[in-house]
mmCIF file of C-alpha atoms in Angstrom:
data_model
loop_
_atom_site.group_PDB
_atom_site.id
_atom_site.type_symbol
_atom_site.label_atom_id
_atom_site.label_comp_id
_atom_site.label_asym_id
_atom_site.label_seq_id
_atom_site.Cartn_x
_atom_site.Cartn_y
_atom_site.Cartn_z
ATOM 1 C CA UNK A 246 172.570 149.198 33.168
ATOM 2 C CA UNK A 247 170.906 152.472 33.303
ATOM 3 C CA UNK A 248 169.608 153.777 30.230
ATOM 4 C CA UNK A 249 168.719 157.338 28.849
ATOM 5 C CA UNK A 250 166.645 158.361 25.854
ATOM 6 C CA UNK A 251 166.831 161.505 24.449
ATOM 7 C CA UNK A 252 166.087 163.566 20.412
ATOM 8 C CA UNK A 253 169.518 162.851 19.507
ATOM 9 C CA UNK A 254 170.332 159.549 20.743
ATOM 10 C CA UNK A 255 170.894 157.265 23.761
ATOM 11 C CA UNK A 256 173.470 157.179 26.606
ATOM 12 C CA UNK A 257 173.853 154.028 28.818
ATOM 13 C CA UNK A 258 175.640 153.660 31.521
ATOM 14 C CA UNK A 259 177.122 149.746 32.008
ATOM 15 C CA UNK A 260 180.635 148.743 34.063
ATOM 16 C CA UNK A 261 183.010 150.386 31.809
ATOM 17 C CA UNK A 262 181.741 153.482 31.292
ATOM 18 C CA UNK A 263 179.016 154.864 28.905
ATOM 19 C CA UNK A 264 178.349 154.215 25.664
ATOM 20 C CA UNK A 265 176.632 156.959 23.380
ATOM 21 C CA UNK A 266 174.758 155.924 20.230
ATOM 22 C CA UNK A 267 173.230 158.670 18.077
ATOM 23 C CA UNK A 268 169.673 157.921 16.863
ATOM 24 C CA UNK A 269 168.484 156.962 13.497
ATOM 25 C CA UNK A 270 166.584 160.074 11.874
ATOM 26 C CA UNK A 271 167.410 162.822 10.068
ATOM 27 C CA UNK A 272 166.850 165.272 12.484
ATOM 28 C CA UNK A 273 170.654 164.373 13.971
ATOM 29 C CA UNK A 274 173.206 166.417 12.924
ATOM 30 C CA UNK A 275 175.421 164.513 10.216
ATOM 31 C CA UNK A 276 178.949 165.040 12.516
ATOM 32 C CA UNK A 277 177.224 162.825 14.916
ATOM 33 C CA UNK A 278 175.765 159.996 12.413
ATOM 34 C CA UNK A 279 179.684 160.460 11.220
ATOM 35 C CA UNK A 280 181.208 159.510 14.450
ATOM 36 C CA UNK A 281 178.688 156.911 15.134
ATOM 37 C CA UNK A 282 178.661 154.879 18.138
ATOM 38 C CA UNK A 283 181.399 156.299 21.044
ATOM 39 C CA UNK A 284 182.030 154.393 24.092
ATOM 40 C CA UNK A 285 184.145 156.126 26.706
ATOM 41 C CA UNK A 286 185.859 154.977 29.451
ATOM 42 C CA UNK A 287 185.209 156.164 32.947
ATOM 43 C CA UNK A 288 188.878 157.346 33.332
ATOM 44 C CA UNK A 289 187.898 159.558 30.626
ATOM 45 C CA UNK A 290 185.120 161.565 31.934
ATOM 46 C CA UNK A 291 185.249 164.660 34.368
ATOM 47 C CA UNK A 292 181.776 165.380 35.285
ATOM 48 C CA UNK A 293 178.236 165.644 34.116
ATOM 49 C CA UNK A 294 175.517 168.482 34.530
ATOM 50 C CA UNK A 295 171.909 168.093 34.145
ATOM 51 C CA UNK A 296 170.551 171.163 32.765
ATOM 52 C CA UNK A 297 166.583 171.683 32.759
ATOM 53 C CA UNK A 298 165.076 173.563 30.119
ATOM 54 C CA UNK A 299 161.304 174.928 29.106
ATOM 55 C CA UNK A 300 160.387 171.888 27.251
ATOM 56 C CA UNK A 301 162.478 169.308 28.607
ATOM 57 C CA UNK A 302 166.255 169.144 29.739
ATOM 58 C CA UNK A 303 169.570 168.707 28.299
ATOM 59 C CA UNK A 304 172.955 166.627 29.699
ATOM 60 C CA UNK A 305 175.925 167.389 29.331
ATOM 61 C CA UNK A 306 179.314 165.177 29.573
ATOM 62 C CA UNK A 307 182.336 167.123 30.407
ATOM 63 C CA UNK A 308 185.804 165.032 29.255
ATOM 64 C CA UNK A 309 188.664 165.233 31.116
ATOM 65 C CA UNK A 310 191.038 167.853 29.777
ATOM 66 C CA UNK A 311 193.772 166.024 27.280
ATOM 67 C CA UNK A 312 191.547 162.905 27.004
ATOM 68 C CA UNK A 313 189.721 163.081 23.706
ATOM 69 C CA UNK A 314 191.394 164.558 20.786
ATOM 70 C CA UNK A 315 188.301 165.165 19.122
ATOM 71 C CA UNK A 316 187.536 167.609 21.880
ATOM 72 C CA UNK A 317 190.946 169.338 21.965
ATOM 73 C CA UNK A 318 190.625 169.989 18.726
ATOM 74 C CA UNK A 319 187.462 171.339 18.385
ATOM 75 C CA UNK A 320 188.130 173.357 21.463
ATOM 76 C CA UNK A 321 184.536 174.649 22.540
ATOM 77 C CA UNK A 322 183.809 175.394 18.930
ATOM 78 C CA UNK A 323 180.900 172.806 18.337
ATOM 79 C CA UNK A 324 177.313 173.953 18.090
ATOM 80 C CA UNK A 325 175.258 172.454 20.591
ATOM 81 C CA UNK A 326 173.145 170.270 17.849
ATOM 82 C CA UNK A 327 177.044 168.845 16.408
ATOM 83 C CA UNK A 328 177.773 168.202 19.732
ATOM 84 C CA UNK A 329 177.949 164.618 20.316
ATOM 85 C CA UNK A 330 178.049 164.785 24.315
ATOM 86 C CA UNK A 331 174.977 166.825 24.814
ATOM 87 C CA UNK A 332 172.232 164.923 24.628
ATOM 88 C CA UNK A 333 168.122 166.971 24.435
ATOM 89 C CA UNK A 334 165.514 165.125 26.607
ATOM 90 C CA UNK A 335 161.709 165.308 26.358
ATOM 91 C CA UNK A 336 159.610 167.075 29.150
ATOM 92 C CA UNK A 337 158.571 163.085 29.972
ATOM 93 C CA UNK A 338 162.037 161.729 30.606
ATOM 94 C CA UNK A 339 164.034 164.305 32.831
ATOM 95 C CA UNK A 340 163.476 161.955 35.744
ATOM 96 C CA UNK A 341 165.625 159.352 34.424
ATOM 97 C CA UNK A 342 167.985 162.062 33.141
ATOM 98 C CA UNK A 343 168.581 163.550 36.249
ATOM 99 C CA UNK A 344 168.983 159.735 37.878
ATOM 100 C CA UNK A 345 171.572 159.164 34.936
ATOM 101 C CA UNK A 346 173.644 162.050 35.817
ATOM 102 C CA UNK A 347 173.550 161.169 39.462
ATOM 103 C CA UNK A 348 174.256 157.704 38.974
ATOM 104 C CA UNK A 349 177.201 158.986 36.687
ATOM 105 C CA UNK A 350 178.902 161.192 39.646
ATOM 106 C CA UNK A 351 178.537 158.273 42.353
ATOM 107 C CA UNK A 352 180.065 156.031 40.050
ATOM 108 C CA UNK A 353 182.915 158.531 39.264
ATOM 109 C CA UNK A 354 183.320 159.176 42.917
ATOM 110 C CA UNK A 355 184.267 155.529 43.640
ATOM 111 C CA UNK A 356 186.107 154.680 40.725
ATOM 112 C CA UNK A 357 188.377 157.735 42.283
ATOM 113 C CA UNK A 358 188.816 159.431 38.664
ATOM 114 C CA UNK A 359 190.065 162.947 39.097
ATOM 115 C CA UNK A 360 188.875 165.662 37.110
ATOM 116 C CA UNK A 361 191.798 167.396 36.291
ATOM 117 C CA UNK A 362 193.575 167.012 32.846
ATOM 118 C CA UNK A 363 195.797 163.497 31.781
ATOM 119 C CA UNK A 364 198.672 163.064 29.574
ATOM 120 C CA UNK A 365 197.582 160.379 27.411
ATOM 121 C CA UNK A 366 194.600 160.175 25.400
ATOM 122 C CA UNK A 367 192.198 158.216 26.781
ATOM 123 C CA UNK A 368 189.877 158.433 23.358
ATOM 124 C CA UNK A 369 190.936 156.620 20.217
ATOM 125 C CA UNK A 370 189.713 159.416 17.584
ATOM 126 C CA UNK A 371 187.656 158.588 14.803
ATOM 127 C CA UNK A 372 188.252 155.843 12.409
ATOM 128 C CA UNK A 373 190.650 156.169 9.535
ATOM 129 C CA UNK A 374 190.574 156.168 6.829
ATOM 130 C CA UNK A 375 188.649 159.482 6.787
ATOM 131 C CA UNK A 376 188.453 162.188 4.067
ATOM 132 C CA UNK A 377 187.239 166.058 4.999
ATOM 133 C CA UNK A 378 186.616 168.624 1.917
ATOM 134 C CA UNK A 379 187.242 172.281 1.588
ATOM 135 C CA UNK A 380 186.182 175.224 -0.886
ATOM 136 C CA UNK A 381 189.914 174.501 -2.186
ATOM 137 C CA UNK A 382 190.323 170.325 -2.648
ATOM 138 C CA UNK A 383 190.361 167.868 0.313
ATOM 139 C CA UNK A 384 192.173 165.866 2.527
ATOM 140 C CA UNK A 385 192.548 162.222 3.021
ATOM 141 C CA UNK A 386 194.652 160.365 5.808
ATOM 142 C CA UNK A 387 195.076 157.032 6.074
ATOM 143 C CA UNK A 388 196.703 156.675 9.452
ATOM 144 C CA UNK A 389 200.328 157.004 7.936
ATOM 145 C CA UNK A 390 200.259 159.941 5.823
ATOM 146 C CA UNK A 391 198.245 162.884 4.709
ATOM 147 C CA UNK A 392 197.368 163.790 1.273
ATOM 148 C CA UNK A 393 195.963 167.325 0.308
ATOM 149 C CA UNK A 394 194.801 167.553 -3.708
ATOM 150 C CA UNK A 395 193.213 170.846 -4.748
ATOM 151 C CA UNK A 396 190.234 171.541 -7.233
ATOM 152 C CA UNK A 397 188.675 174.086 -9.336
ATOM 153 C CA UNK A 398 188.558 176.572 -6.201
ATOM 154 C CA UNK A 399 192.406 176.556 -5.150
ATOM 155 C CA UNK A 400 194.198 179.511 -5.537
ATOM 156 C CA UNK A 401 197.127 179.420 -8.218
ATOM 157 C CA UNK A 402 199.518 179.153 -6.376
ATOM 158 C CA UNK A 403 198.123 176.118 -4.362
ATOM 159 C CA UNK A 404 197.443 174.375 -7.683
ATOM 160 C CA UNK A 405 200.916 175.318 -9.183
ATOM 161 C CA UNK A 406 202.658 173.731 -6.281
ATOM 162 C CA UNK A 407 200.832 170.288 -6.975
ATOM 163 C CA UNK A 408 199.085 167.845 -4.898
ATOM 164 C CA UNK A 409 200.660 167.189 -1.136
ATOM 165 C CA UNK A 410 201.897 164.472 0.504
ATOM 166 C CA UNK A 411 202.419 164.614 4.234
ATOM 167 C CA UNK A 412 203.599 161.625 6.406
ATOM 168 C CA UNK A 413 203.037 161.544 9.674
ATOM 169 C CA UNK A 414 206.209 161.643 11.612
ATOM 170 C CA UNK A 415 206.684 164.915 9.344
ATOM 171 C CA UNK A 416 204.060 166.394 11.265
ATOM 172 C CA UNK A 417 204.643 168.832 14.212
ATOM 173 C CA UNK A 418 200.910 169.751 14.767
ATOM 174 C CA UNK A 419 197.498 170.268 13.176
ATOM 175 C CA UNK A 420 194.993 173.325 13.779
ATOM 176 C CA UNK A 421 191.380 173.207 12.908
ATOM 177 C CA UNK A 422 188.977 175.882 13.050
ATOM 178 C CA UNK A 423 185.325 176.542 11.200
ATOM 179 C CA UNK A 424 184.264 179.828 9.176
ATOM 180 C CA UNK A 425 182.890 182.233 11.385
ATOM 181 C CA UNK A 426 180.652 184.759 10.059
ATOM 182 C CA UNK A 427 182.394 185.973 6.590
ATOM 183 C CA UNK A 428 185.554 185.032 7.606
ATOM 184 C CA UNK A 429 186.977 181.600 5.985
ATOM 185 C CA UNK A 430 188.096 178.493 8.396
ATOM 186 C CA UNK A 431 191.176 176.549 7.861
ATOM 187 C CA UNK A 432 192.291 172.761 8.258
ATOM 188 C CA UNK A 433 196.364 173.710 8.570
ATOM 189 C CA UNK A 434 198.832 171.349 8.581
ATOM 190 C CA UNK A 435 202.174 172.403 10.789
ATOM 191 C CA UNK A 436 205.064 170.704 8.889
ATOM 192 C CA UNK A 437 208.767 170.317 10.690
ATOM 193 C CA UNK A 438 210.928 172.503 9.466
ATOM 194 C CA UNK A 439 208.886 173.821 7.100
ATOM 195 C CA UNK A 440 207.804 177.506 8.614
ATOM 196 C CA UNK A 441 205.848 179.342 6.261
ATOM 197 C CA UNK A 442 204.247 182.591 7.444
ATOM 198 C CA UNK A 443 202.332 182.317 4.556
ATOM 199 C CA UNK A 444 198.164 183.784 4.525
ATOM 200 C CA UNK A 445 196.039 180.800 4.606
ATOM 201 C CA UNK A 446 195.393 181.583 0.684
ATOM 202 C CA UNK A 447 198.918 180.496 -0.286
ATOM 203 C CA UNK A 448 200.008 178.011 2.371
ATOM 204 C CA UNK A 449 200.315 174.685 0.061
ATOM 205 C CA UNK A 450 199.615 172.845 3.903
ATOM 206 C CA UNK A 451 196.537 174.334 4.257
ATOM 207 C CA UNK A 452 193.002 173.910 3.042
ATOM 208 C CA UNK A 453 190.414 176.927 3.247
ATOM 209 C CA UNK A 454 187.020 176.082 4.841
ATOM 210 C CA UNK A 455 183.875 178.103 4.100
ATOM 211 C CA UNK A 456 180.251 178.415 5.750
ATOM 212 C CA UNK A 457 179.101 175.157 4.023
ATOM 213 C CA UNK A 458 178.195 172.887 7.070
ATOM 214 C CA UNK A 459 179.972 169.712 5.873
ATOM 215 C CA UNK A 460 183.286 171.710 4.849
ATOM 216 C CA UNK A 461 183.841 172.275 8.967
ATOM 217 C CA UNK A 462 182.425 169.130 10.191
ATOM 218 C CA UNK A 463 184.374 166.803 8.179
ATOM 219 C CA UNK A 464 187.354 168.459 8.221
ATOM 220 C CA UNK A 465 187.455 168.222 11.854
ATOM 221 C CA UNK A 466 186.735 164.295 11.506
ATOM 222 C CA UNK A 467 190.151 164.739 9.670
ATOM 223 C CA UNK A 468 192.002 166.480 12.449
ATOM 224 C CA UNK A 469 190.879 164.499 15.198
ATOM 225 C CA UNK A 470 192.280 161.603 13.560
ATOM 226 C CA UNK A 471 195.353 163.620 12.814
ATOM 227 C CA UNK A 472 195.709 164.544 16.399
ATOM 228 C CA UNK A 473 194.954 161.191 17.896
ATOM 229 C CA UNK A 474 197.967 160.170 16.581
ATOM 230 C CA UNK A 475 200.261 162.199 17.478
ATOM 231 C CA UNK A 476 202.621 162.602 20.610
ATOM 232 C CA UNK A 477 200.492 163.787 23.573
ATOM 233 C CA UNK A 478 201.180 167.659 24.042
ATOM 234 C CA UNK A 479 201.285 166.867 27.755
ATOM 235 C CA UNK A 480 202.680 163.528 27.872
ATOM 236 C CA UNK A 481 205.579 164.692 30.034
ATOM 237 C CA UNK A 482 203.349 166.187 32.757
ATOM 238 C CA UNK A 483 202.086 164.031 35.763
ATOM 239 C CA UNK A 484 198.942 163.791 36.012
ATOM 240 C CA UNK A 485 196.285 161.561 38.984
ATOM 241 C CA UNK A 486 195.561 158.710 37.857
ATOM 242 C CA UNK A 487 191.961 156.925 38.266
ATOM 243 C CA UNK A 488 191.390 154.581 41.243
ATOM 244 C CA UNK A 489 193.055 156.266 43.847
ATOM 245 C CA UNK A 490 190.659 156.902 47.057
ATOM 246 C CA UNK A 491 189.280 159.960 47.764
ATOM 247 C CA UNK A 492 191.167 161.077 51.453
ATOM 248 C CA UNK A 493 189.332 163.511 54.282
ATOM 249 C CA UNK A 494 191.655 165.776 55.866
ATOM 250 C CA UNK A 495 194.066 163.701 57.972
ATOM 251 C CA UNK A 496 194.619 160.770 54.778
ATOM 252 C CA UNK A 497 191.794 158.975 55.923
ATOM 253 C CA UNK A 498 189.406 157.109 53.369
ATOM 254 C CA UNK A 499 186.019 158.992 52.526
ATOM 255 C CA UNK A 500 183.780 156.204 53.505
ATOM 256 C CA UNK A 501 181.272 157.713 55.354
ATOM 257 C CA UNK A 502 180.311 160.523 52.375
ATOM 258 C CA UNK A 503 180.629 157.918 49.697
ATOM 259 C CA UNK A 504 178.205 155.735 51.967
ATOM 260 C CA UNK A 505 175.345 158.419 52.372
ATOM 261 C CA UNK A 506 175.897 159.623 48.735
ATOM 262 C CA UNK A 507 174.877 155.589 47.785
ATOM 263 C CA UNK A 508 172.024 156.040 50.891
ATOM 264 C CA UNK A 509 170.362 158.907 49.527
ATOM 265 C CA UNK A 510 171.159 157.451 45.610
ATOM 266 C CA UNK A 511 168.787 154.653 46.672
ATOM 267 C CA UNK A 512 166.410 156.658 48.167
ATOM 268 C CA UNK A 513 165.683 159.075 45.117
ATOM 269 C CA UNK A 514 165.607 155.955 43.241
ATOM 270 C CA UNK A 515 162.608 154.778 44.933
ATOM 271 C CA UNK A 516 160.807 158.052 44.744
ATOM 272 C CA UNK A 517 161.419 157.569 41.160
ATOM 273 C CA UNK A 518 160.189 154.186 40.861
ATOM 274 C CA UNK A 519 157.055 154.915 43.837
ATOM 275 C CA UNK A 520 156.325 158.851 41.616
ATOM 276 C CA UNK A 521 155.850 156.333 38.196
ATOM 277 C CA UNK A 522 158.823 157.516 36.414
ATOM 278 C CA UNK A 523 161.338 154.828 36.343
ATOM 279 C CA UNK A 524 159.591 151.534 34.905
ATOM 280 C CA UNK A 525 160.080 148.582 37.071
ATOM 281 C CA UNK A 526 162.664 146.859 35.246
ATOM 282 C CA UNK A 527 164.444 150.286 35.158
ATOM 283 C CA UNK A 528 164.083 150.604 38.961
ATOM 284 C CA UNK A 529 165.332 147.144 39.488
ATOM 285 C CA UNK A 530 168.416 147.490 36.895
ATOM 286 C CA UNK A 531 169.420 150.598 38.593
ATOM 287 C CA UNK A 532 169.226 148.833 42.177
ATOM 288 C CA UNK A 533 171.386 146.079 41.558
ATOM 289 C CA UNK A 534 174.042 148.625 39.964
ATOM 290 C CA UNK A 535 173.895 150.427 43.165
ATOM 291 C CA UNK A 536 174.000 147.989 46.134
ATOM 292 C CA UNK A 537 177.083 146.131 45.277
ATOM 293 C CA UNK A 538 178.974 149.679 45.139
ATOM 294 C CA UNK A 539 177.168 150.171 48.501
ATOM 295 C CA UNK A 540 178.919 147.435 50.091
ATOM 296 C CA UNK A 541 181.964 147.511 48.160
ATOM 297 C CA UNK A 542 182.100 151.202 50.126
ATOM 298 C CA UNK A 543 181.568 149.721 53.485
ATOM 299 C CA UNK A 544 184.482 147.292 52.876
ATOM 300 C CA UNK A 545 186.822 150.113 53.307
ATOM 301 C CA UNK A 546 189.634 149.984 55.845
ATOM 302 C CA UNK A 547 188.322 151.474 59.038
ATOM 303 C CA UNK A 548 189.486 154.640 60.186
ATOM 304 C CA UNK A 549 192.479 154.202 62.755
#
C-alpha cells in the first residue's frame, strides 16, 4: 500500500483503488468532515496531476466524467479547501506525493481504465438520510422522498403553499448551485409535469441559498444524494469499459511501454528510498506493489 499524508487528510493507494480519509482538526473544511471517509474504485478515476507549489505541493484526482454524482453536481463549483479530491502537502513530503501520483497512472494504465466519461455511476453519493438548510427552511431526503418545510425567512407565498413532499420517481432532475457574490444560490427541485417558470423566490420546489458557508455545502450533500439516485443522464450512451488492453497501432498489446513505464517506476523508487525520502518500510511496500504488475506485464501475449 502506498500511503500519502497531507493538511487535509490521507490518500492510500491499496488493490481496489484509493481510499481518502479527511484528517481530524479543525482546520478541514466541514463539507469534507461531512462526507467522511470515500473510497473509490479504480474504474472511477481518470487521472491525477501533481502540482508543486511555494511551500509544498498539491494533488489532484480527476473522476471520470458521469462517475460521481457528487462531482456532476457540483460541477467545478467547489473551492479548493471544500474540495475533497485535492489534497495540500508539506514542503517535506512532495517526494512521496509525486511517487503516489505516479504509482496512480501505472496502475491506471494496466487496469486499462479509459478516461473518457461512463454511463453509470461508479460513486454511491453520500449517505442518506441527509438534511441541507437554506435562508428559507430545509430539506430532508430519506432515499424515497424529499421533504422541503420553510421557516421564518420564506417568502409568503412559499409558506402559504405549505410544507412539500416530493417522492422520488416524481422527480425529473435536481440543480444545485451556491451564492455567488450578492446573488442568492438555489437547491431546485425539477418536478414531472410540474413546469413552473416561476423566480426562485416563489417556486414552492425550491429553496434559496445565501453566502452562509453551511447553507451551500450541505445543500449540495442533499443533491448529490438526490442525484445518485436517479436514472443516469447518459445511461443510454456506450461508453469503454475498464480492463480492456491498451493496443499500438496495428491491435497489438502495449507491452513494451507498460514494461519500461514499471522499469523506470522502480528506478525513481530507489532514488527515493537511496535520496532518504521514502522510509524503508515505505520503499519496500511500494516494491512489492510494483513487481508483481511488472511481471503480470511481461505475461502478455507476444506480438505475432
Amino acid at each position: 500500500m502506498v500511503e500519502v499524508i497531507g493538511r487535509n487528510g490521507t490518500w492510500s493507494l491499496h488493490g481496489e483503488g484509493v481510499r481518502i480519509v479527511p484528517a481530524a482538526n479543525w482546520k478541514v473544511h466541514k463539507l469534507r468532515q461531512a462526507l467522511g471517509e470515500i473510497a473509490i474504485p479504480f474504474e472511477a478515476i481518470a487521472g491525477i496531476a501533481y502540482e508543486p507549489a511555494r511551500k509544498g505541493g498539491r494533488l489532484r484526482l480527476r473522476m471520470r466524467e458521469g462517475a460521481d454524482p457528487f462531482i456532476q453536481v457540483a460541477a467545478g463549483r467547489l473551492a479548493d479547501a471544500a474540495d475533497p479530491y485535492r489534497l495540500f502537502v508539506e514542503a517535506g513530503r512532495t517526494g512521496v506525493a509525486e511517487y503516489f501520483a505516479d504509482q496512480l497512472r501505472t496502475t491506471l494504465q494496466l487496469e486499462g481504465v479509459p478516461a473518457g466519461p461512463t454511463n453509470r455511476y461508479l460513486m454511491p453519493g453520500p449517505g442518506i438520510p441527509v438534511t441541507g438548510g437554506g435562508t428559507e427552511g430545509t430539506a430532508e431526503f430519506d432515499g424515497e422522498s424529499i421533504r422541503l418545510a420553510w421557516n421564518w425567512g420564506a417568502p409568503a407565498a412559499k409558506t402559504a403553499a405549505g410544507p412539500q413532499r416530493i417522492e422520488l420517481a416524481e422527480l425529473e432532475s435536481v440543480d444545485w448551485a451556491p451564492s455567488s457574490g450578492m446573488g442568492y444560490g438555489r437547491l431546485q427541485f425539477h418536478v414531472k409535469g410540474a413546469r413552473l417558470n416561476l423566480p426562485i423566490t416563489h417556486d414552492p420546489y425550491a429553496l434559496r441559498l445565501t453566502g452562509f458557508e453551511k447553507e451551500n455545502w450541505s445543500t449540495l450533500l442533499v443533491a448529490a444524494a438526490i442525484l445518485a439516485r436517479l436514472p443516469h443522464p447518459a445511461a443510454d450512451t456506450a461508453v469503454p469499459e475498464a480492463g480492456a488492453l491498451r493496443l499500438r497501432e496495428g491491435g497489438r498489446p502495449d507491452r513494451d511501454d507498460t514494461s519500461a513505464e514499471l522499469l523506470r517506476q522502480l528506478r525513481e523508487l530507489g532514488d527515493l528510498y537511496r535520496d532518504g525520502i521514502l522510509t524503508e518500510d515505505e520503499f519496500t511496500a511500494a516494491k512489492q506493489s510494483l513487481l508483481p504488475r511488472l511481471h503480470a506485464a511481461n505475461r502478455l501475449p507476444e506480438d505475432s
